[in-house]
PDB file of N, CA and C in Angstrom:
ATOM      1  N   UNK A 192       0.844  -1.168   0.000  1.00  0.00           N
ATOM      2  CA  UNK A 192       0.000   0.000   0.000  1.00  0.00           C
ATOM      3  C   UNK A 192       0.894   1.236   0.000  1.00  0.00           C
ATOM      4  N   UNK A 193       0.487   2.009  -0.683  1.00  0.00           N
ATOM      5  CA  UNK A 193       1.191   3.285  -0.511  1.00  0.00           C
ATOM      6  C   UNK A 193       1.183   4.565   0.168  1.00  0.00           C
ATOM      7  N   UNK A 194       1.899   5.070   0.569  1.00  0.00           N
ATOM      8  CA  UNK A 194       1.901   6.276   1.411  1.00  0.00           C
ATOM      9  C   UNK A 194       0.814   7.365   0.879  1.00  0.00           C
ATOM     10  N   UNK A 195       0.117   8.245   1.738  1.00  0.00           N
ATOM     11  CA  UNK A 195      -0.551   9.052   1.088  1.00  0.00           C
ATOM     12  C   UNK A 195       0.093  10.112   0.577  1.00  0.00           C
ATOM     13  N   UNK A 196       1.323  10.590   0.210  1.00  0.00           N
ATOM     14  CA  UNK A 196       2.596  11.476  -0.030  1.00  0.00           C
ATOM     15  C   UNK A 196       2.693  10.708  -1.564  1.00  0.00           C
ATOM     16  N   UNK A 197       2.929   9.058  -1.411  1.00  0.00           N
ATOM     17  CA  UNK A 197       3.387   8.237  -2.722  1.00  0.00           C
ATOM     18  C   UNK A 197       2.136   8.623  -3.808  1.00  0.00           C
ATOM     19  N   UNK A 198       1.384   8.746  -3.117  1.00  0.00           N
ATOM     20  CA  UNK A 198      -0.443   8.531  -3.630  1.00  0.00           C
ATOM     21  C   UNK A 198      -0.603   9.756  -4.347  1.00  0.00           C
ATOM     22  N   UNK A 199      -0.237  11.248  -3.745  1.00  0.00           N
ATOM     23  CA  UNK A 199      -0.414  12.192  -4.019  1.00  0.00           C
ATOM     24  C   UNK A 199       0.992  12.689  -5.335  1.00  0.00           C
ATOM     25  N   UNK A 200       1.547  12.376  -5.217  1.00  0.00           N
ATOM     26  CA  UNK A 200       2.712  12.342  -6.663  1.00  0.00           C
ATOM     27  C   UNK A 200       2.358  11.968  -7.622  1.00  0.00           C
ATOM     28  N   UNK A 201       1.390  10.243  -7.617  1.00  0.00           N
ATOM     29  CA  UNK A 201       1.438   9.618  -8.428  1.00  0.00           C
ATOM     30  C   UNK A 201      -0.055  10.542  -8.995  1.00  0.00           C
ATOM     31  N   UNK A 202      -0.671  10.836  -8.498  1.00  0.00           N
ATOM     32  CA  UNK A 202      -2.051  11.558  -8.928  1.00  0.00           C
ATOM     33  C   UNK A 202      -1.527  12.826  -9.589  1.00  0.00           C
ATOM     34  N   UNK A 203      -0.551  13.567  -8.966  1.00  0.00           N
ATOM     35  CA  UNK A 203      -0.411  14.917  -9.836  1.00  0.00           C
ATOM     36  C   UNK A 203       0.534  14.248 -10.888  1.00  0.00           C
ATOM     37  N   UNK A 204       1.560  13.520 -11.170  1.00  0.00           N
ATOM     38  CA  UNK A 204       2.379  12.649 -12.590  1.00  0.00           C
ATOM     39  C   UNK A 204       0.979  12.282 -13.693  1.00  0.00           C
ATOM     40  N   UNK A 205       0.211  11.775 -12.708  1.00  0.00           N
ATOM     41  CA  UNK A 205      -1.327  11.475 -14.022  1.00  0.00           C
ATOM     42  C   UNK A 205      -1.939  12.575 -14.553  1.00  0.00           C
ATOM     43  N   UNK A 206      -2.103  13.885 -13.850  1.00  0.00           N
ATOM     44  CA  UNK A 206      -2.623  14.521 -14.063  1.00  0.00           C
ATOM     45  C   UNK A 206      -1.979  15.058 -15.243  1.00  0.00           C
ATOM     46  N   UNK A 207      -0.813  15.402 -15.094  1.00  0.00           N
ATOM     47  CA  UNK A 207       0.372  16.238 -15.897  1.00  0.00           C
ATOM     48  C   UNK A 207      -0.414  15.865 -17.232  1.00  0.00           C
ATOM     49  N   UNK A 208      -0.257  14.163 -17.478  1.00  0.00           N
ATOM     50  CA  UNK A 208      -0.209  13.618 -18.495  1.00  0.00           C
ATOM     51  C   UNK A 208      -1.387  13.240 -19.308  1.00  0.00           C
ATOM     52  N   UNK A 209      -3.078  13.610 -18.508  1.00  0.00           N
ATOM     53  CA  UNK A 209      -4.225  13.866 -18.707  1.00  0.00           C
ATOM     54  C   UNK A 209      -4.228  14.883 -19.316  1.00  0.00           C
ATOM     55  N   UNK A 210      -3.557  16.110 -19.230  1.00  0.00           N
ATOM     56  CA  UNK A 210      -3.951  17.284 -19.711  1.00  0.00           C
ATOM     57  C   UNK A 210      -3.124  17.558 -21.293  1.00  0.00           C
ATOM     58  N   UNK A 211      -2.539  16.474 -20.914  1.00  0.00           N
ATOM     59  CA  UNK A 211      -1.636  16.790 -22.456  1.00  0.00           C
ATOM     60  C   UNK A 211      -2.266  15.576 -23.582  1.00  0.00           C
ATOM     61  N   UNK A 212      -2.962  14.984 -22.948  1.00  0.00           N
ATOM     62  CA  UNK A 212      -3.813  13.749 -23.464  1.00  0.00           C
ATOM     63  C   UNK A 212      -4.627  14.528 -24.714  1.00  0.00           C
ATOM     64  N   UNK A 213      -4.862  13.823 -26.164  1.00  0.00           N
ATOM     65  CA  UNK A 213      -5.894  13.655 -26.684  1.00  0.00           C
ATOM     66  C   UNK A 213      -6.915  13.442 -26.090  1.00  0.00           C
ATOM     67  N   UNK A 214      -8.391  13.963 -26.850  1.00  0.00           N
ATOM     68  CA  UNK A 214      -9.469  13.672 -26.422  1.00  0.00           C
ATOM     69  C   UNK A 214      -9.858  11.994 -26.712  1.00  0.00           C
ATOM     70  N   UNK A 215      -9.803  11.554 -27.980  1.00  0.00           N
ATOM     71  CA  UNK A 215      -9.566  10.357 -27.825  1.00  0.00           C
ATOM     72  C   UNK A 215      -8.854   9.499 -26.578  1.00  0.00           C
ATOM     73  N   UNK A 216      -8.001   9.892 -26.201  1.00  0.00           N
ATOM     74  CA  UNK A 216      -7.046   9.459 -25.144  1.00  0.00           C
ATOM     75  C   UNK A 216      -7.852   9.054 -24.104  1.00  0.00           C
ATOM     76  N   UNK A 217      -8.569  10.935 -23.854  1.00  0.00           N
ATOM     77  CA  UNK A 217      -9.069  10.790 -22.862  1.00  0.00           C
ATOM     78  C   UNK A 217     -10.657   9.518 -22.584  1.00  0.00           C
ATOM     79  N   UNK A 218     -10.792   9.242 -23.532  1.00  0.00           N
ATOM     80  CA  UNK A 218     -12.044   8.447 -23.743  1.00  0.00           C
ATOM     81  C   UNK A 218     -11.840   7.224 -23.447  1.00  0.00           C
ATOM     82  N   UNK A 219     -10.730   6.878 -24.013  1.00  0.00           N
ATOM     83  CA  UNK A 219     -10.100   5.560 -23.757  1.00  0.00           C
ATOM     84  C   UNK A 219      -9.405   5.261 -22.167  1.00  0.00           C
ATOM     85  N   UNK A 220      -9.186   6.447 -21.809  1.00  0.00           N
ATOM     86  CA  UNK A 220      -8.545   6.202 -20.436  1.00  0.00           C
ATOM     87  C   UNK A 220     -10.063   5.898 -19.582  1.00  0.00           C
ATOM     88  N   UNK A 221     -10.806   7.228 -19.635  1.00  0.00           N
ATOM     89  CA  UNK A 221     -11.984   6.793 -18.696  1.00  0.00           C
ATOM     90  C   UNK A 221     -12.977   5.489 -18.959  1.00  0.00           C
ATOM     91  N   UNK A 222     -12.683   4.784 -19.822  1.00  0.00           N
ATOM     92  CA  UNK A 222     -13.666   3.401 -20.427  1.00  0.00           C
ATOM     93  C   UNK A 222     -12.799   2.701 -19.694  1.00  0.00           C
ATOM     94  N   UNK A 223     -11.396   2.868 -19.779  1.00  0.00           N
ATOM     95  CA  UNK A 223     -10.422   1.587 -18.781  1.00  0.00           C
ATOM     96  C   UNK A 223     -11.068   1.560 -17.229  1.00  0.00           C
ATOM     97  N   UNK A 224     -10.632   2.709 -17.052  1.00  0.00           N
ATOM     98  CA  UNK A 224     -10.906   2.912 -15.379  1.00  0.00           C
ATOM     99  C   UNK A 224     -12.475   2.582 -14.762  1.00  0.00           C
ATOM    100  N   UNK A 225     -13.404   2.663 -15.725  1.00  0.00           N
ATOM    101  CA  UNK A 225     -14.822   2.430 -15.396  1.00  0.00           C
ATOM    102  C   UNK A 225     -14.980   0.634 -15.640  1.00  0.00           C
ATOM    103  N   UNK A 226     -14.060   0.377 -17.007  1.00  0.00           N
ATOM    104  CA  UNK A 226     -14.046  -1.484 -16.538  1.00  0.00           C
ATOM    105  C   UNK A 226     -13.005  -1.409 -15.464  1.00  0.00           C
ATOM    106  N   UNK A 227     -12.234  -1.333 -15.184  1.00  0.00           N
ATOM    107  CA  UNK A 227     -11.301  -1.407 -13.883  1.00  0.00           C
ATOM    108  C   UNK A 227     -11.958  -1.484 -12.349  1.00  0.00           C
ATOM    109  N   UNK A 228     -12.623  -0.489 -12.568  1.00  0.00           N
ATOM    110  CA  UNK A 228     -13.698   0.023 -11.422  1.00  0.00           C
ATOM    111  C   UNK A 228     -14.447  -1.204 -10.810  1.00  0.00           C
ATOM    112  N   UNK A 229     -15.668  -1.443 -12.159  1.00  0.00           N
ATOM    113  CA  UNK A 229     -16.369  -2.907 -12.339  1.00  0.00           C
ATOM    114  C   UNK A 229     -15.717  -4.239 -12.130  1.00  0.00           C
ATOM    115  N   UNK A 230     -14.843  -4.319 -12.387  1.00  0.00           N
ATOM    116  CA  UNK A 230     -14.100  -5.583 -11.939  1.00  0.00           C
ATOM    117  C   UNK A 230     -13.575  -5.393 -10.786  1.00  0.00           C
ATOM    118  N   UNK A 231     -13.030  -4.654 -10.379  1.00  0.00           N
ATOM    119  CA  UNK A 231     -12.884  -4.629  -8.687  1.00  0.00           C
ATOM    120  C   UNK A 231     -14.685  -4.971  -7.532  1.00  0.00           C
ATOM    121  N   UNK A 232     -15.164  -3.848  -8.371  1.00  0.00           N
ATOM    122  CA  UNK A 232     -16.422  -4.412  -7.596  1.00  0.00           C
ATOM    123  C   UNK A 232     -16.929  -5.848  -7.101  1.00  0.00           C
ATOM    124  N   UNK A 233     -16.448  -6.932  -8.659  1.00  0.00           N
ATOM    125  CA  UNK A 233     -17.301  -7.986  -8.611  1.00  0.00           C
ATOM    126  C   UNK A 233     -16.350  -8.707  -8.245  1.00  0.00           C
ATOM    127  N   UNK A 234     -15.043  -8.675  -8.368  1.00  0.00           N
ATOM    128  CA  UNK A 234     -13.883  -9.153  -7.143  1.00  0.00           C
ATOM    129  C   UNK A 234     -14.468  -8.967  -5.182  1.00  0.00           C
ATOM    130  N   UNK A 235     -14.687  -8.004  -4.979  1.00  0.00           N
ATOM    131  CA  UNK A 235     -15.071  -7.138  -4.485  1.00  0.00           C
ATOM    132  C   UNK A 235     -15.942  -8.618  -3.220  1.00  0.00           C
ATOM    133  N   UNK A 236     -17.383  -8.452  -4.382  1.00  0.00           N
ATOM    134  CA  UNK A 236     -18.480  -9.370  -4.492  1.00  0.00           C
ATOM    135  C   UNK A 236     -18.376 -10.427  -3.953  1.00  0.00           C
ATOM    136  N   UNK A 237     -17.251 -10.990  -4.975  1.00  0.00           N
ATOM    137  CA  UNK A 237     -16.988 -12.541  -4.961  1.00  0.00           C
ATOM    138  C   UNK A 237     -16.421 -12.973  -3.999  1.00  0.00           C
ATOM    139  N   UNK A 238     -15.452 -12.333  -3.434  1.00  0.00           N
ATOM    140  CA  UNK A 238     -14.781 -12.472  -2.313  1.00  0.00           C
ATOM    141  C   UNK A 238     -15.528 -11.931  -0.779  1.00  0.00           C
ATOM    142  N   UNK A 239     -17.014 -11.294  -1.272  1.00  0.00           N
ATOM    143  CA  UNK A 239     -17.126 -11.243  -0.200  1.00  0.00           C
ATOM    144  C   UNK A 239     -18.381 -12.746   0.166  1.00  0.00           C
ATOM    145  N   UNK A 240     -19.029 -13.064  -0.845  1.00  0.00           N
ATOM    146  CA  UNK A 240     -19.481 -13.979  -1.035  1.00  0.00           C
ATOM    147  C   UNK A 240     -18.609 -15.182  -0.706  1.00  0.00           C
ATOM    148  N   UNK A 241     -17.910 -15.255  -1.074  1.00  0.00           N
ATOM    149  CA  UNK A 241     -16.768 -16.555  -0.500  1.00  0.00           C
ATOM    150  C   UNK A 241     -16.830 -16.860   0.485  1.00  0.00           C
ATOM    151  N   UNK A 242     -16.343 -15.356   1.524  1.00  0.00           N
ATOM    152  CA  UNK A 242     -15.925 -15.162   2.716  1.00  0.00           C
ATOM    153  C   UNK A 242     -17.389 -15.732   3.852  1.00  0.00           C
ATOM    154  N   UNK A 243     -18.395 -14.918   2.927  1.00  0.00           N
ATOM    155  CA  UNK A 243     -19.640 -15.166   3.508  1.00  0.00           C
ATOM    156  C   UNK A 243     -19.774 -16.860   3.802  1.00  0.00           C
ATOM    157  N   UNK A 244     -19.678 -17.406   2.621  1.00  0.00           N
ATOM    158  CA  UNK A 244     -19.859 -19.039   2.683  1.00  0.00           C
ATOM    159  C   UNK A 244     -18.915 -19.776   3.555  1.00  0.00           C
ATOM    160  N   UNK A 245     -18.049 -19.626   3.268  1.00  0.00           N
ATOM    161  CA  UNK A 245     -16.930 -20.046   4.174  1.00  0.00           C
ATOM    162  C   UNK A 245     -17.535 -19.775   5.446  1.00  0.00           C
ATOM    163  N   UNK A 246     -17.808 -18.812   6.094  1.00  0.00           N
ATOM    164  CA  UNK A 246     -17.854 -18.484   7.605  1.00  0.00           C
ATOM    165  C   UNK A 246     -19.711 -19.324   7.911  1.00  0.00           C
ATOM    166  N   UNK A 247     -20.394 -19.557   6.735  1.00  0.00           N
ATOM    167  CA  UNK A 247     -21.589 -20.691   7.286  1.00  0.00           C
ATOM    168  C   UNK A 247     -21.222 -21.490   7.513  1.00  0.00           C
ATOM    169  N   UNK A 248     -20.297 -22.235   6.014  1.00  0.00           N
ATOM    170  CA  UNK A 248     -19.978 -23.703   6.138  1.00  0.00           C
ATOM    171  C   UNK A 248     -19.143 -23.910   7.330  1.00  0.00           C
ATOM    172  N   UNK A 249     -18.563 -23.029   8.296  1.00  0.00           N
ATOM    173  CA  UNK A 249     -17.619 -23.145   8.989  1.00  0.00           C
ATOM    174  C   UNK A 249     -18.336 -23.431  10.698  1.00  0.00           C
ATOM    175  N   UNK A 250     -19.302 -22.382  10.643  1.00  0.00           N
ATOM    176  CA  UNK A 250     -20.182 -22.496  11.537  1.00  0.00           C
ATOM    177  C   UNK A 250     -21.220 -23.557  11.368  1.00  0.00           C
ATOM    178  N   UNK A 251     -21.903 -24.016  10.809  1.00  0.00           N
ATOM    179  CA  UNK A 251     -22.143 -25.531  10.316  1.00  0.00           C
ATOM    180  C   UNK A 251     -21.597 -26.710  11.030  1.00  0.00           C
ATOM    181  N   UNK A 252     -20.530 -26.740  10.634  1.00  0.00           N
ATOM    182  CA  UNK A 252     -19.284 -27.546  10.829  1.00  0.00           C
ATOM    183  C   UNK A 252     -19.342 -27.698  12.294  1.00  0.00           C
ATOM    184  N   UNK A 253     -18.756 -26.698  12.807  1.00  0.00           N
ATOM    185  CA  UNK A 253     -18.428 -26.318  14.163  1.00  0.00           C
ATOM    186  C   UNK A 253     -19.983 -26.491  15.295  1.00  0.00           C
ATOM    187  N   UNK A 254     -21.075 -26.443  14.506  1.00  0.00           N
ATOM    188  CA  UNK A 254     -22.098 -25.990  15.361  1.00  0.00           C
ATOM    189  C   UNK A 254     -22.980 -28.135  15.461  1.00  0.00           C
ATOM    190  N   UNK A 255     -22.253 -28.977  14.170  1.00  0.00           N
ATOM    191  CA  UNK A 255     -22.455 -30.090  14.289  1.00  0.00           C
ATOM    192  C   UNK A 255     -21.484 -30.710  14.996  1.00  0.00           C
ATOM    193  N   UNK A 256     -20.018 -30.148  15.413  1.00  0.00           N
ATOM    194  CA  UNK A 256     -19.180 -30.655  16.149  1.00  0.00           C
ATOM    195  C   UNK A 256     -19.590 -30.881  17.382  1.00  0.00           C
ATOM    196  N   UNK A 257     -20.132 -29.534  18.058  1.00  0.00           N
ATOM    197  CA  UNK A 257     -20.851 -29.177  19.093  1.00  0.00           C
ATOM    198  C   UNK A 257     -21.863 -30.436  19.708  1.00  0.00           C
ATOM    199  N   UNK A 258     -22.765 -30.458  17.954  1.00  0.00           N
ATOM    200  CA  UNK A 258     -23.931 -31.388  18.841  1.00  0.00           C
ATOM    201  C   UNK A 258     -23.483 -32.569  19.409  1.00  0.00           C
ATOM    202  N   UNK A 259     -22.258 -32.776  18.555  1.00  0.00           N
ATOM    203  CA  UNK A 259     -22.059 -34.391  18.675  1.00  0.00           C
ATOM    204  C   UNK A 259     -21.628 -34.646  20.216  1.00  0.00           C
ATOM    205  N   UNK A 260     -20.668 -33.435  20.613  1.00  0.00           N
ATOM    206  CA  UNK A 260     -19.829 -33.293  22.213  1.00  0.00           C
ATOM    207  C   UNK A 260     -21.352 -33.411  22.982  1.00  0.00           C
ATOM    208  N   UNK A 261     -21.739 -32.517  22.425  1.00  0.00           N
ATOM    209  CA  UNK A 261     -22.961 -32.653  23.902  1.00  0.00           C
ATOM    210  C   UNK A 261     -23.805 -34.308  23.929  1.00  0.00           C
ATOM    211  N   UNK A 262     -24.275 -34.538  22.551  1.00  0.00           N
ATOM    212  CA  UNK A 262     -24.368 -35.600  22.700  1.00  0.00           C
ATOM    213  C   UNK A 262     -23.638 -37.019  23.639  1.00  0.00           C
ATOM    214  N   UNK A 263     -22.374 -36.888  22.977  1.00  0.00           N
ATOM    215  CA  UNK A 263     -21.313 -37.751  23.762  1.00  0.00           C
ATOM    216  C   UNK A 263     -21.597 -37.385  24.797  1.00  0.00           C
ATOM    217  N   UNK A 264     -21.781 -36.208  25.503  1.00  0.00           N
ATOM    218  CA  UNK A 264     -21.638 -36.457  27.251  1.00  0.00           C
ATOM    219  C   UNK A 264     -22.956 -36.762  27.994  1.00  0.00           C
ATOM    220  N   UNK A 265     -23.881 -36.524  27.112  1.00  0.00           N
ATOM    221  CA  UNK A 265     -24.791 -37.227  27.613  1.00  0.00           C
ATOM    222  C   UNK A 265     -24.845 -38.514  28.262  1.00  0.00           C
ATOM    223  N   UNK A 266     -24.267 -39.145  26.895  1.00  0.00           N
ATOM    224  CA  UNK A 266     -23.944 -40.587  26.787  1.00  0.00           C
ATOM    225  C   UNK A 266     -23.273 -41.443  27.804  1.00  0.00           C
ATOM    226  N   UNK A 267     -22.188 -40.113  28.255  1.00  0.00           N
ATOM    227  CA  UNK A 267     -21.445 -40.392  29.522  1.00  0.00           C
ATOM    228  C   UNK A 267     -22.553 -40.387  30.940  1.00  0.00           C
ATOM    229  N   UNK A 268     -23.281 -39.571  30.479  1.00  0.00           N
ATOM    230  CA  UNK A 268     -23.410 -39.105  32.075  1.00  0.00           C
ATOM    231  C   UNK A 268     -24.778 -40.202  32.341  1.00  0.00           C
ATOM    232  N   UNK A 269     -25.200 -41.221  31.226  1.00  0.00           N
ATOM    233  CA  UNK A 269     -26.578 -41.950  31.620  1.00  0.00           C
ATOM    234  C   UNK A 269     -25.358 -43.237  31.756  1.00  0.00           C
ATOM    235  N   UNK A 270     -24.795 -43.038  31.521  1.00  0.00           N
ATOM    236  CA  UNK A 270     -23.727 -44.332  31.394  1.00  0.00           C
ATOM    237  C   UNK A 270     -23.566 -44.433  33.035  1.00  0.00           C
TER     238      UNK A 270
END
């Protein structure tokens, strides 16, 4: 990650080079950055969806581990 100092260089170096840009240029740059944008989003998405599943299937898991312990001590304790 970069410094907000690194961040702020690299934004005025783009800028420089926006303004000296064709209009064409410029068309083509903002169509990148708007798919760029969109694909981060659905990265974004996906990963949070993942994350989401993962943490059911996990709790699932964990919450049938559970039954089984309590079960077992039941088992113990009529024993």
């Amino acid at each position: 990650m970069k410094t907000e100092h690194q961040r702020q260089e690299i934004i005025k170096a783009i800028n420089i080079l926006l303004n000296q840009a064709y209009d064409s240029t410029l068309d083509e740059i903002y169509a990148l950055l708007q798919k760029i944008e969109a694909e981060e989003d659905e990265n974004d998405l996906r990963a949070y969806n993942a994350a989401k599943s993962d943490r059911e299937n996990n709790s699932l898991i964990a919450w049938d581990e559970i039954k089984k312990e309590i079960a077992d001590e039941r088992k113990k304790d009529v024993a």
